[in-house]
Amino acid sequence: MDGCKIIKYTGYRNSMDSTGIIFDLKKFAIHDGPGIRTTVFMKGCPLDCGWCHNPEGRKNDPEKILIRNRNSKEESFGREITAINLLKEIEKDRVFYEQSGGGVTFSGGEPMSQVEFLAEMLQLCKRNKISTAVDTSGYAPFEFFKKIYDLTDLFLYDLKIMDNDLHQHFTGVSNKLILDNLTKLADMGNKIIARIPVIPGVTDSKDNFDNIVKFLVPLKNITEICLLPYNKLGEDKRERFGLSNNLGKLSIQENEEMNRLADIFDSSRFRVKIKG
Ligand code: SF4
């Protein structure tokens, strides 16, 4: 299982009383799939990306973190929520989903870290006719994808670095499982948007992009490529959370640079978007 550290799936219990751990709920999200969405940020992630701007999403359980600023103090991150209460939160914006073609996106962290709760939530949303998307690093046993496949309208699937040694170095895990899963998932028929975090000096080389194009071209059901510009928020956050910042201070890409990277997909059949 490629050293995968994710908890074992034991089948969803289909109980509205079951609970999951979330660390944020973003209303009116417009970059996490089509239309207006509610994005649910679930705790737990087996990766350790040097550029992560959600370090509070890494650990599985709620936690208190000493925030280092002028008045350093402990803050809590993560709360337990029942499936029914989370559904009620999601339901509040149904009218916006219906008008805009939106829905709910489960993100993280890595939502597969709580696959039982994720499957339950997806099933509840489906039953209530709310469109579903799952934003994943792809680093989970394929068995997990099979469990949620019928319940997920859209996968937002991250691709970071094609060179396995570099992937291991910058994210803490091999990319083998991630690439294998995407190949299998693409054969199953669900819509997939491949998302590439554009990290200066890490993922943004022509070589990496050429290899991503080469890998994606033969795959079916990839409807779009989305380039995610570097988010500097992660640097401050990592500092405030007392985490190491091995990448140092990086500059945000200029528009021309993002367009140059998008152009690498020109000769492919993919529609490419740059997230604002
Ligand atoms: S996969 Fe996402 S949440 Fe997990 S460490 Fe990487 S950037 Fe952070």
PDB file of C-alpha atoms and ligand atoms in Angstrom:
ATOM      1  CA  MET A   1       0.000   0.000   0.000  1.00  0.00           C
ATOM      2  CA  ASP A   2       2.975   2.294  -0.632  1.00  0.00           C
ATOM      3  CA  GLY A   3       3.462   3.093   3.038  1.00  0.00           C
ATOM      4  CA  CYS A   4      -0.014   4.622   3.176  1.00  0.00           C
ATOM      5  CA  LYS A   5      -0.785   5.864   6.675  1.00  0.00           C
ATOM      6  CA  ILE A   6      -4.526   6.364   6.278  1.00  0.00           C
ATOM      7  CA  ILE A   7      -6.982   4.681   8.641  1.00  0.00           C
ATOM      8  CA  LYS A   8      -8.682   1.492   7.511  1.00  0.00           C
ATOM      9  CA  TYR A   9     -12.112   1.757   5.913  1.00  0.00           C
ATOM     10  CA  THR A  10     -14.662  -0.341   7.770  1.00  0.00           C
ATOM     11  CA  GLY A  11     -17.781   0.507   5.762  1.00  0.00           C
ATOM     12  CA  TYR A  12     -20.012   3.515   6.300  1.00  0.00           C
ATOM     13  CA  ARG A  13     -22.563   3.162   9.012  1.00  0.00           C
ATOM     14  CA  ASN A  14     -25.190   5.344   7.433  1.00  0.00           C
ATOM     15  CA  SER A  15     -26.029   6.949  10.757  1.00  0.00           C
ATOM     16  CA  MET A  16     -26.802  10.625  11.081  1.00  0.00           C
ATOM     17  CA  ASP A  17     -25.352  10.437  14.605  1.00  0.00           C
ATOM     18  CA  SER A  18     -21.886   9.533  13.385  1.00  0.00           C
ATOM     19  CA  THR A  19     -19.334  12.279  13.756  1.00  0.00           C
ATOM     20  CA  GLY A  20     -16.396  13.661  11.845  1.00  0.00           C
ATOM     21  CA  ILE A  21     -13.751  16.272  12.613  1.00  0.00           C
ATOM     22  CA  ILE A  22     -13.709  19.437  10.523  1.00  0.00           C
ATOM     23  CA  PHE A  23     -11.518  22.514  10.906  1.00  0.00           C
ATOM     24  CA  ASP A  24     -13.367  24.957   8.676  1.00  0.00           C
ATOM     25  CA  LEU A  25     -16.490  25.434   6.604  1.00  0.00           C
ATOM     26  CA  LYS A  26     -16.262  27.918   3.757  1.00  0.00           C
ATOM     27  CA  LYS A  27     -19.511  29.320   2.388  1.00  0.00           C
ATOM     28  CA  PHE A  28     -19.839  30.802  -1.113  1.00  0.00           C
ATOM     29  CA  ALA A  29     -16.643  29.129  -2.322  1.00  0.00           C
ATOM     30  CA  ILE A  30     -16.164  29.663  -6.058  1.00  0.00           C
ATOM     31  CA  HIS A  31     -12.834  27.924  -6.685  1.00  0.00           C
ATOM     32  CA  ASP A  32     -13.546  24.413  -5.429  1.00  0.00           C
ATOM     33  CA  GLY A  33     -15.617  23.111  -8.331  1.00  0.00           C
ATOM     34  CA  PRO A  34     -18.423  24.564 -10.468  1.00  0.00           C
ATOM     35  CA  GLY A  35     -20.880  27.212  -9.254  1.00  0.00           C
ATOM     36  CA  ILE A  36     -21.301  28.442  -5.709  1.00  0.00           C
ATOM     37  CA  ARG A  37     -20.255  25.840  -3.168  1.00  0.00           C
ATOM     38  CA  THR A  38     -19.836  25.105   0.497  1.00  0.00           C
ATOM     39  CA  THR A  39     -16.372  23.678   1.121  1.00  0.00           C
ATOM     40  CA  VAL A  40     -15.983  21.435   4.142  1.00  0.00           C
ATOM     41  CA  PHE A  41     -12.408  21.184   5.412  1.00  0.00           C
ATOM     42  CA  MET A  42     -11.874  17.816   7.080  1.00  0.00           C
ATOM     43  CA  LYS A  43      -9.004  17.150   9.443  1.00  0.00           C
ATOM     44  CA  GLY A  44      -6.198  14.696   8.762  1.00  0.00           C
ATOM     45  CA  CYS A  45      -3.614  14.461   5.978  1.00  0.00           C
ATOM     46  CA  PRO A  46      -0.839  11.896   5.467  1.00  0.00           C
ATOM     47  CA  LEU A  47       1.277  14.282   3.372  1.00  0.00           C
ATOM     48  CA  ASP A  48       3.656  16.959   4.585  1.00  0.00           C
ATOM     49  CA  CYS A  49       3.899  19.428   1.712  1.00  0.00           C
ATOM     50  CA  GLY A  50       6.451  22.150   2.378  1.00  0.00           C
ATOM     51  CA  TRP A  51       4.038  24.795   0.999  1.00  0.00           C
ATOM     52  CA  CYS A  52       0.906  23.633   2.871  1.00  0.00           C
ATOM     53  CA  HIS A  53      -1.294  26.603   3.774  1.00  0.00           C
ATOM     54  CA  ASN A  54      -3.593  24.486   5.932  1.00  0.00           C
ATOM     55  CA  PRO A  55      -1.207  23.078   8.557  1.00  0.00           C
ATOM     56  CA  GLU A  56      -4.111  23.032  11.027  1.00  0.00           C
ATOM     57  CA  GLY A  57      -5.661  20.350   8.798  1.00  0.00           C
ATOM     58  CA  ARG A  58      -2.777  17.888   9.070  1.00  0.00           C
ATOM     59  CA  LYS A  59      -3.507  16.103  12.363  1.00  0.00           C
ATOM     60  CA  ASN A  60      -6.577  13.878  12.577  1.00  0.00           C
ATOM     61  CA  ASP A  61      -7.872  15.099  15.936  1.00  0.00           C
ATOM     62  CA  PRO A  62      -8.877  18.520  17.235  1.00  0.00           C
ATOM     63  CA  GLU A  63      -5.785  20.237  18.593  1.00  0.00           C
ATOM     64  CA  LYS A  64      -4.585  23.307  20.440  1.00  0.00           C
ATOM     65  CA  ILE A  65      -1.717  25.140  18.808  1.00  0.00           C
ATOM     66  CA  LEU A  66       0.373  27.908  20.325  1.00  0.00           C
ATOM     67  CA  ILE A  67       0.107  30.756  17.852  1.00  0.00           C
ATOM     68  CA  ARG A  68       3.301  32.789  17.836  1.00  0.00           C
ATOM     69  CA  ASN A  69       2.603  36.460  17.374  1.00  0.00           C
ATOM     70  CA  ARG A  70       2.824  39.533  19.586  1.00  0.00           C
ATOM     71  CA  ASN A  71       0.475  38.028  22.178  1.00  0.00           C
ATOM     72  CA  SER A  72       1.276  34.346  21.746  1.00  0.00           C
ATOM     73  CA  LYS A  73      -1.673  32.228  22.811  1.00  0.00           C
ATOM     74  CA  GLU A  74      -3.146  28.799  22.306  1.00  0.00           C
ATOM     75  CA  GLU A  75      -5.940  28.419  19.778  1.00  0.00           C
ATOM     76  CA  SER A  76      -8.156  25.407  19.083  1.00  0.00           C
ATOM     77  CA  PHE A  77      -8.415  23.911  15.619  1.00  0.00           C
ATOM     78  CA  GLY A  78     -10.936  21.251  14.663  1.00  0.00           C
ATOM     79  CA  ARG A  79     -14.348  20.386  16.024  1.00  0.00           C
ATOM     80  CA  GLU A  80     -16.436  17.289  16.102  1.00  0.00           C
ATOM     81  CA  ILE A  81     -19.697  17.543  14.170  1.00  0.00           C
ATOM     82  CA  THR A  82     -22.469  15.050  13.571  1.00  0.00           C
ATOM     83  CA  ALA A  83     -23.464  14.103  10.050  1.00  0.00           C
ATOM     84  CA  ILE A  84     -26.937  15.570  10.504  1.00  0.00           C
ATOM     85  CA  ASN A  85     -25.614  18.897  11.797  1.00  0.00           C
ATOM     86  CA  LEU A  86     -23.120  19.147   8.959  1.00  0.00           C
ATOM     87  CA  LEU A  87     -25.879  18.353   6.475  1.00  0.00           C
ATOM     88  CA  LYS A  88     -28.002  21.138   8.018  1.00  0.00           C
ATOM     89  CA  GLU A  89     -25.111  23.598   7.514  1.00  0.00           C
ATOM     90  CA  ILE A  90     -24.674  22.502   3.912  1.00  0.00           C
ATOM     91  CA  GLU A  91     -28.444  22.624   3.262  1.00  0.00           C
ATOM     92  CA  LYS A  92     -28.619  26.309   4.246  1.00  0.00           C
ATOM     93  CA  ASP A  93     -27.210  27.378   0.873  1.00  0.00           C
ATOM     94  CA  ARG A  94     -29.206  24.976  -1.295  1.00  0.00           C
ATOM     95  CA  VAL A  95     -30.809  27.847  -3.212  1.00  0.00           C
ATOM     96  CA  PHE A  96     -27.375  29.119  -4.299  1.00  0.00           C
ATOM     97  CA  TYR A  97     -26.259  25.659  -5.407  1.00  0.00           C
ATOM     98  CA  GLU A  98     -29.430  25.289  -7.469  1.00  0.00           C
ATOM     99  CA  GLN A  99     -29.118  28.691  -9.105  1.00  0.00           C
ATOM    100  CA  SER A 100     -25.394  28.389  -9.894  1.00  0.00           C
ATOM    101  CA  GLY A 101     -24.904  24.680 -10.597  1.00  0.00           C
ATOM    102  CA  GLY A 102     -22.851  24.409  -7.408  1.00  0.00           C
ATOM    103  CA  GLY A 103     -22.910  22.056  -4.445  1.00  0.00           C
ATOM    104  CA  VAL A 104     -20.663  20.844  -1.674  1.00  0.00           C
ATOM    105  CA  THR A 105     -16.923  20.101  -1.829  1.00  0.00           C
ATOM    106  CA  PHE A 106     -15.199  17.951   0.766  1.00  0.00           C
ATOM    107  CA  SER A 107     -11.604  19.081   1.147  1.00  0.00           C
ATOM    108  CA  GLY A 108      -8.977  19.126   3.872  1.00  0.00           C
ATOM    109  CA  GLY A 109      -6.421  18.064   4.895  1.00  0.00           C
ATOM    110  CA  GLU A 110      -7.189  14.908   2.993  1.00  0.00           C
ATOM    111  CA  PRO A 111     -10.898  14.014   3.232  1.00  0.00           C
ATOM    112  CA  MET A 112     -10.082  10.313   2.712  1.00  0.00           C
ATOM    113  CA  SER A 113      -8.471  10.410   6.175  1.00  0.00           C
ATOM    114  CA  GLN A 114     -12.050  10.184   7.489  1.00  0.00           C
ATOM    115  CA  VAL A 115     -13.372   7.995   4.726  1.00  0.00           C
ATOM    116  CA  GLU A 116     -16.245   6.508   6.731  1.00  0.00           C
ATOM    117  CA  PHE A 117     -17.609   9.916   7.637  1.00  0.00           C
ATOM    118  CA  LEU A 118     -16.897  11.188   4.122  1.00  0.00           C
ATOM    119  CA  ALA A 119     -18.891   8.326   2.589  1.00  0.00           C
ATOM    120  CA  GLU A 120     -21.774   8.979   4.969  1.00  0.00           C
ATOM    121  CA  MET A 121     -21.825  12.687   4.160  1.00  0.00           C
ATOM    122  CA  LEU A 122     -21.661  12.049   0.421  1.00  0.00           C
ATOM    123  CA  GLN A 123     -24.538   9.632   0.682  1.00  0.00           C
ATOM    124  CA  LEU A 124     -26.640  12.091   2.696  1.00  0.00           C
ATOM    125  CA  CYS A 125     -25.926  14.858   0.185  1.00  0.00           C
ATOM    126  CA  LYS A 126     -26.803  12.602  -2.743  1.00  0.00           C
ATOM    127  CA  ARG A 127     -30.079  11.597  -1.091  1.00  0.00           C
ATOM    128  CA  ASN A 128     -30.837  15.269  -0.597  1.00  0.00           C
ATOM    129  CA  LYS A 129     -29.973  16.052  -4.212  1.00  0.00           C
ATOM    130  CA  ILE A 130     -26.926  18.181  -3.454  1.00  0.00           C
ATOM    131  CA  SER A 131     -24.116  17.864  -5.995  1.00  0.00           C
ATOM    132  CA  THR A 132     -20.860  16.541  -4.493  1.00  0.00           C
ATOM    133  CA  ALA A 133     -17.147  17.008  -5.140  1.00  0.00           C
ATOM    134  CA  VAL A 134     -14.124  15.547  -3.339  1.00  0.00           C
ATOM    135  CA  ASP A 135     -10.823  17.421  -3.340  1.00  0.00           C
ATOM    136  CA  THR A 136      -8.088  14.829  -2.824  1.00  0.00           C
ATOM    137  CA  SER A 137      -4.323  14.418  -2.801  1.00  0.00           C
ATOM    138  CA  GLY A 138      -4.964  10.953  -4.230  1.00  0.00           C
ATOM    139  CA  TYR A 139      -2.930   9.392  -1.441  1.00  0.00           C
ATOM    140  CA  ALA A 140      -5.353   6.760  -0.154  1.00  0.00           C
ATOM    141  CA  PRO A 141      -5.945   3.064  -0.758  1.00  0.00           C
ATOM    142  CA  PHE A 142      -7.878   2.629  -4.012  1.00  0.00           C
ATOM    143  CA  GLU A 143     -10.490   0.707  -2.013  1.00  0.00           C
ATOM    144  CA  PHE A 144     -11.482   4.100  -0.542  1.00  0.00           C
ATOM    145  CA  PHE A 145     -12.100   5.558  -3.997  1.00  0.00           C
ATOM    146  CA  LYS A 146     -14.278   2.571  -4.867  1.00  0.00           C
ATOM    147  CA  LYS A 147     -16.388   3.199  -1.753  1.00  0.00           C
ATOM    148  CA  ILE A 148     -17.122   6.817  -2.587  1.00  0.00           C
ATOM    149  CA  TYR A 149     -17.058   6.632  -6.373  1.00  0.00           C
ATOM    150  CA  ASP A 150     -20.840   6.283  -6.872  1.00  0.00           C
ATOM    151  CA  LEU A 151     -21.498   9.100  -4.418  1.00  0.00           C
ATOM    152  CA  THR A 152     -19.123  11.669  -5.939  1.00  0.00           C
ATOM    153  CA  ASP A 153     -20.057  13.792  -8.960  1.00  0.00           C
ATOM    154  CA  LEU A 154     -16.634  15.349  -9.395  1.00  0.00           C
ATOM    155  CA  PHE A 155     -13.096  14.657  -8.196  1.00  0.00           C
ATOM    156  CA  LEU A 156     -10.635  17.522  -7.794  1.00  0.00           C
ATOM    157  CA  TYR A 157      -7.419  15.532  -7.980  1.00  0.00           C
ATOM    158  CA  ASP A 158      -4.070  17.111  -7.079  1.00  0.00           C
ATOM    159  CA  LEU A 159      -0.983  16.357  -9.130  1.00  0.00           C
ATOM    160  CA  LYS A 160       2.193  17.855  -7.774  1.00  0.00           C
ATOM    161  CA  ILE A 161       5.522  16.430  -8.886  1.00  0.00           C
ATOM    162  CA  MET A 162       6.104  13.664 -11.438  1.00  0.00           C
ATOM    163  CA  ASP A 163       9.659  12.813 -10.343  1.00  0.00           C
ATOM    164  CA  ASN A 164       9.184  10.339  -7.518  1.00  0.00           C
ATOM    165  CA  ASP A 165      12.332  11.283  -5.549  1.00  0.00           C
ATOM    166  CA  LEU A 166      11.408  14.967  -5.636  1.00  0.00           C
ATOM    167  CA  HIS A 167       7.809  14.145  -4.690  1.00  0.00           C
ATOM    168  CA  GLN A 168       9.041  12.161  -1.717  1.00  0.00           C
ATOM    169  CA  HIS A 169      11.375  14.997  -0.753  1.00  0.00           C
ATOM    170  CA  PHE A 170       8.825  17.823  -0.938  1.00  0.00           C
ATOM    171  CA  THR A 171       5.662  16.043   0.268  1.00  0.00           C
ATOM    172  CA  GLY A 172       7.026  13.251   2.468  1.00  0.00           C
ATOM    173  CA  VAL A 173       5.398  10.463   0.389  1.00  0.00           C
ATOM    174  CA  SER A 174       5.970   8.630  -2.902  1.00  0.00           C
ATOM    175  CA  ASN A 175       3.773   9.621  -5.865  1.00  0.00           C
ATOM    176  CA  LYS A 176       3.302   6.012  -7.031  1.00  0.00           C
ATOM    177  CA  LEU A 177      -0.005   5.422  -5.247  1.00  0.00           C
ATOM    178  CA  ILE A 178      -1.305   8.848  -6.346  1.00  0.00           C
ATOM    179  CA  LEU A 179      -0.541   8.214 -10.027  1.00  0.00           C
ATOM    180  CA  ASP A 180      -1.829   4.617  -9.921  1.00  0.00           C
ATOM    181  CA  ASN A 181      -5.076   5.742  -8.315  1.00  0.00           C
ATOM    182  CA  LEU A 182      -5.620   8.491 -10.881  1.00  0.00           C
ATOM    183  CA  THR A 183      -5.064   6.040 -13.744  1.00  0.00           C
ATOM    184  CA  LYS A 184      -7.636   3.637 -12.272  1.00  0.00           C
ATOM    185  CA  LEU A 185     -10.097   6.372 -11.336  1.00  0.00           C
ATOM    186  CA  ALA A 186      -9.983   7.841 -14.853  1.00  0.00           C
ATOM    187  CA  ASP A 187     -11.110   4.458 -16.184  1.00  0.00           C
ATOM    188  CA  MET A 188     -14.171   4.418 -13.937  1.00  0.00           C
ATOM    189  CA  GLY A 189     -16.020   7.262 -15.623  1.00  0.00           C
ATOM    190  CA  ASN A 190     -16.417  10.055 -13.065  1.00  0.00           C
ATOM    191  CA  LYS A 191     -15.533  13.596 -14.016  1.00  0.00           C
ATOM    192  CA  ILE A 192     -12.067  14.621 -12.814  1.00  0.00           C
ATOM    193  CA  ILE A 193     -10.438  18.036 -12.672  1.00  0.00           C
ATOM    194  CA  ALA A 194      -6.653  17.682 -12.270  1.00  0.00           C
ATOM    195  CA  ARG A 195      -5.301  20.461 -10.055  1.00  0.00           C
ATOM    196  CA  ILE A 196      -1.634  21.459 -10.034  1.00  0.00           C
ATOM    197  CA  PRO A 197      -0.335  23.643  -7.195  1.00  0.00           C
ATOM    198  CA  VAL A 198       2.225  25.886  -8.872  1.00  0.00           C
ATOM    199  CA  ILE A 199       5.012  26.187  -6.313  1.00  0.00           C
ATOM    200  CA  PRO A 200       7.984  28.331  -7.431  1.00  0.00           C
ATOM    201  CA  GLY A 201      11.138  26.252  -7.788  1.00  0.00           C
ATOM    202  CA  VAL A 202       9.298  23.054  -6.807  1.00  0.00           C
ATOM    203  CA  THR A 203       6.482  22.141  -9.214  1.00  0.00           C
ATOM    204  CA  ASP A 204       6.756  24.866 -11.863  1.00  0.00           C
ATOM    205  CA  SER A 205       9.558  23.536 -14.065  1.00  0.00           C
ATOM    206  CA  LYS A 206       8.893  22.942 -17.765  1.00  0.00           C
ATOM    207  CA  ASP A 207      10.135  19.410 -17.271  1.00  0.00           C
ATOM    208  CA  ASN A 208       7.539  18.700 -14.546  1.00  0.00           C
ATOM    209  CA  PHE A 209       4.745  20.236 -16.627  1.00  0.00           C
ATOM    210  CA  ASP A 210       5.805  18.303 -19.753  1.00  0.00           C
ATOM    211  CA  ASN A 211       5.693  15.078 -17.735  1.00  0.00           C
ATOM    212  CA  ILE A 212       2.282  15.944 -16.281  1.00  0.00           C
ATOM    213  CA  VAL A 213       0.904  16.515 -19.800  1.00  0.00           C
ATOM    214  CA  LYS A 214       2.449  13.211 -20.967  1.00  0.00           C
ATOM    215  CA  PHE A 215       0.851  11.384 -18.033  1.00  0.00           C
ATOM    216  CA  LEU A 216      -2.604  12.953 -18.402  1.00  0.00           C
ATOM    217  CA  VAL A 217      -3.068  12.813 -22.175  1.00  0.00           C
ATOM    218  CA  PRO A 218      -3.932   9.073 -22.378  1.00  0.00           C
ATOM    219  CA  LEU A 219      -6.338   9.266 -19.413  1.00  0.00           C
ATOM    220  CA  LYS A 220     -10.090   9.445 -19.956  1.00  0.00           C
ATOM    221  CA  ASN A 221     -12.580  11.648 -18.097  1.00  0.00           C
ATOM    222  CA  ILE A 222     -10.150  14.429 -17.159  1.00  0.00           C
ATOM    223  CA  THR A 223     -12.428  17.340 -17.972  1.00  0.00           C
ATOM    224  CA  GLU A 224     -10.145  20.205 -17.050  1.00  0.00           C
ATOM    225  CA  ILE A 225      -6.728  21.187 -15.703  1.00  0.00           C
ATOM    226  CA  CYS A 226      -6.631  23.841 -12.999  1.00  0.00           C
ATOM    227  CA  LEU A 227      -3.406  25.624 -12.103  1.00  0.00           C
ATOM    228  CA  LEU A 228      -3.361  26.827  -8.499  1.00  0.00           C
ATOM    229  CA  PRO A 229      -1.030  29.814  -8.007  1.00  0.00           C
ATOM    230  CA  TYR A 230       1.235  29.760  -4.955  1.00  0.00           C
ATOM    231  CA  ASN A 231      -0.533  30.925  -1.791  1.00  0.00           C
ATOM    232  CA  LYS A 232       1.802  32.982   0.409  1.00  0.00           C
ATOM    233  CA  LEU A 233      -0.576  32.654   3.369  1.00  0.00           C
ATOM    234  CA  GLY A 234       1.094  29.330   4.135  1.00  0.00           C
ATOM    235  CA  GLU A 235       4.419  31.013   4.957  1.00  0.00           C
ATOM    236  CA  ASP A 236       2.970  33.238   7.686  1.00  0.00           C
ATOM    237  CA  LYS A 237       0.795  30.467   8.993  1.00  0.00           C
ATOM    238  CA  ARG A 238       3.692  28.019   9.256  1.00  0.00           C
ATOM    239  CA  GLU A 239       5.674  30.660  11.123  1.00  0.00           C
ATOM    240  CA  ARG A 240       2.805  31.398  13.511  1.00  0.00           C
ATOM    241  CA  PHE A 241       2.302  27.671  14.074  1.00  0.00           C
ATOM    242  CA  GLY A 242       6.021  27.263  14.874  1.00  0.00           C
ATOM    243  CA  LEU A 243       6.555  24.897  11.916  1.00  0.00           C
ATOM    244  CA  SER A 244       9.732  24.757   9.857  1.00  0.00           C
ATOM    245  CA  ASN A 245       9.664  26.554   6.524  1.00  0.00           C
ATOM    246  CA  ASN A 246      12.235  24.758   4.411  1.00  0.00           C
ATOM    247  CA  LEU A 247      11.175  26.481   1.203  1.00  0.00           C
ATOM    248  CA  GLY A 248      11.899  29.974   2.554  1.00  0.00           C
ATOM    249  CA  LYS A 249      10.045  33.021   1.250  1.00  0.00           C
ATOM    250  CA  LEU A 250       8.778  32.451  -2.285  1.00  0.00           C
ATOM    251  CA  SER A 251       7.351  35.032  -4.668  1.00  0.00           C
ATOM    252  CA  ILE A 252       3.880  34.786  -6.116  1.00  0.00           C
ATOM    253  CA  GLN A 253       3.960  34.190  -9.868  1.00  0.00           C
ATOM    254  CA  GLU A 254       3.197  37.000 -12.268  1.00  0.00           C
ATOM    255  CA  ASN A 255       0.287  36.448 -14.664  1.00  0.00           C
ATOM    256  CA  GLU A 256       2.697  35.990 -17.589  1.00  0.00           C
ATOM    257  CA  GLU A 257       4.409  33.139 -15.780  1.00  0.00           C
ATOM    258  CA  MET A 258       1.103  31.381 -15.083  1.00  0.00           C
ATOM    259  CA  ASN A 259       0.068  31.868 -18.717  1.00  0.00           C
ATOM    260  CA  ARG A 260       3.410  30.444 -19.885  1.00  0.00           C
ATOM    261  CA  LEU A 261       2.761  27.315 -17.793  1.00  0.00           C
ATOM    262  CA  ALA A 262      -0.827  27.070 -19.046  1.00  0.00           C
ATOM    263  CA  ASP A 263       0.506  27.249 -22.630  1.00  0.00           C
ATOM    264  CA  ILE A 264       2.394  23.980 -22.063  1.00  0.00           C
ATOM    265  CA  PHE A 265      -1.034  22.290 -22.274  1.00  0.00           C
ATOM    266  CA  ASP A 266      -1.800  24.026 -25.593  1.00  0.00           C
ATOM    267  CA  SER A 267      -1.163  21.056 -27.822  1.00  0.00           C
ATOM    268  CA  SER A 268      -3.212  18.757 -25.551  1.00  0.00           C
ATOM    269  CA  ARG A 269      -7.006  18.364 -25.597  1.00  0.00           C
ATOM    270  CA  PHE A 270      -7.408  19.861 -22.111  1.00  0.00           C
ATOM    271  CA  ARG A 271      -9.181  23.031 -21.105  1.00  0.00           C
ATOM    272  CA  VAL A 272      -6.860  24.856 -18.696  1.00  0.00           C
ATOM    273  CA  LYS A 273      -7.946  27.302 -16.017  1.00  0.00           C
ATOM    274  CA  ILE A 274      -5.860  29.424 -13.698  1.00  0.00           C
ATOM    275  CA  LYS A 275      -7.460  29.804 -10.304  1.00  0.00           C
ATOM    276  CA  GLY A 276      -7.702  33.469  -9.301  1.00  0.00           C
TER     277      GLY A 276
HETATM  278  S1  SF4 B   1      -1.906  17.461   0.636  1.00  0.00           S
HETATM  279 FE1  SF4 B   1      -2.785  19.498   0.985  1.00  0.00          FE
HETATM  280  S2  SF4 B   1      -3.410  19.501   3.151  1.00  0.00           S
HETATM  281 FE2  SF4 B   1      -2.017  17.758   2.871  1.00  0.00          FE
HETATM  282  S3  SF4 B   1       0.001  18.581   3.460  1.00  0.00           S
HETATM  283 FE3  SF4 B   1      -0.207  18.783   1.213  1.00  0.00          FE
HETATM  284  S4  SF4 B   1      -0.999  20.869   0.904  1.00  0.00           S
HETATM  285 FE4  SF4 B   1      -1.336  20.329   3.080  1.00  0.00          FE
END
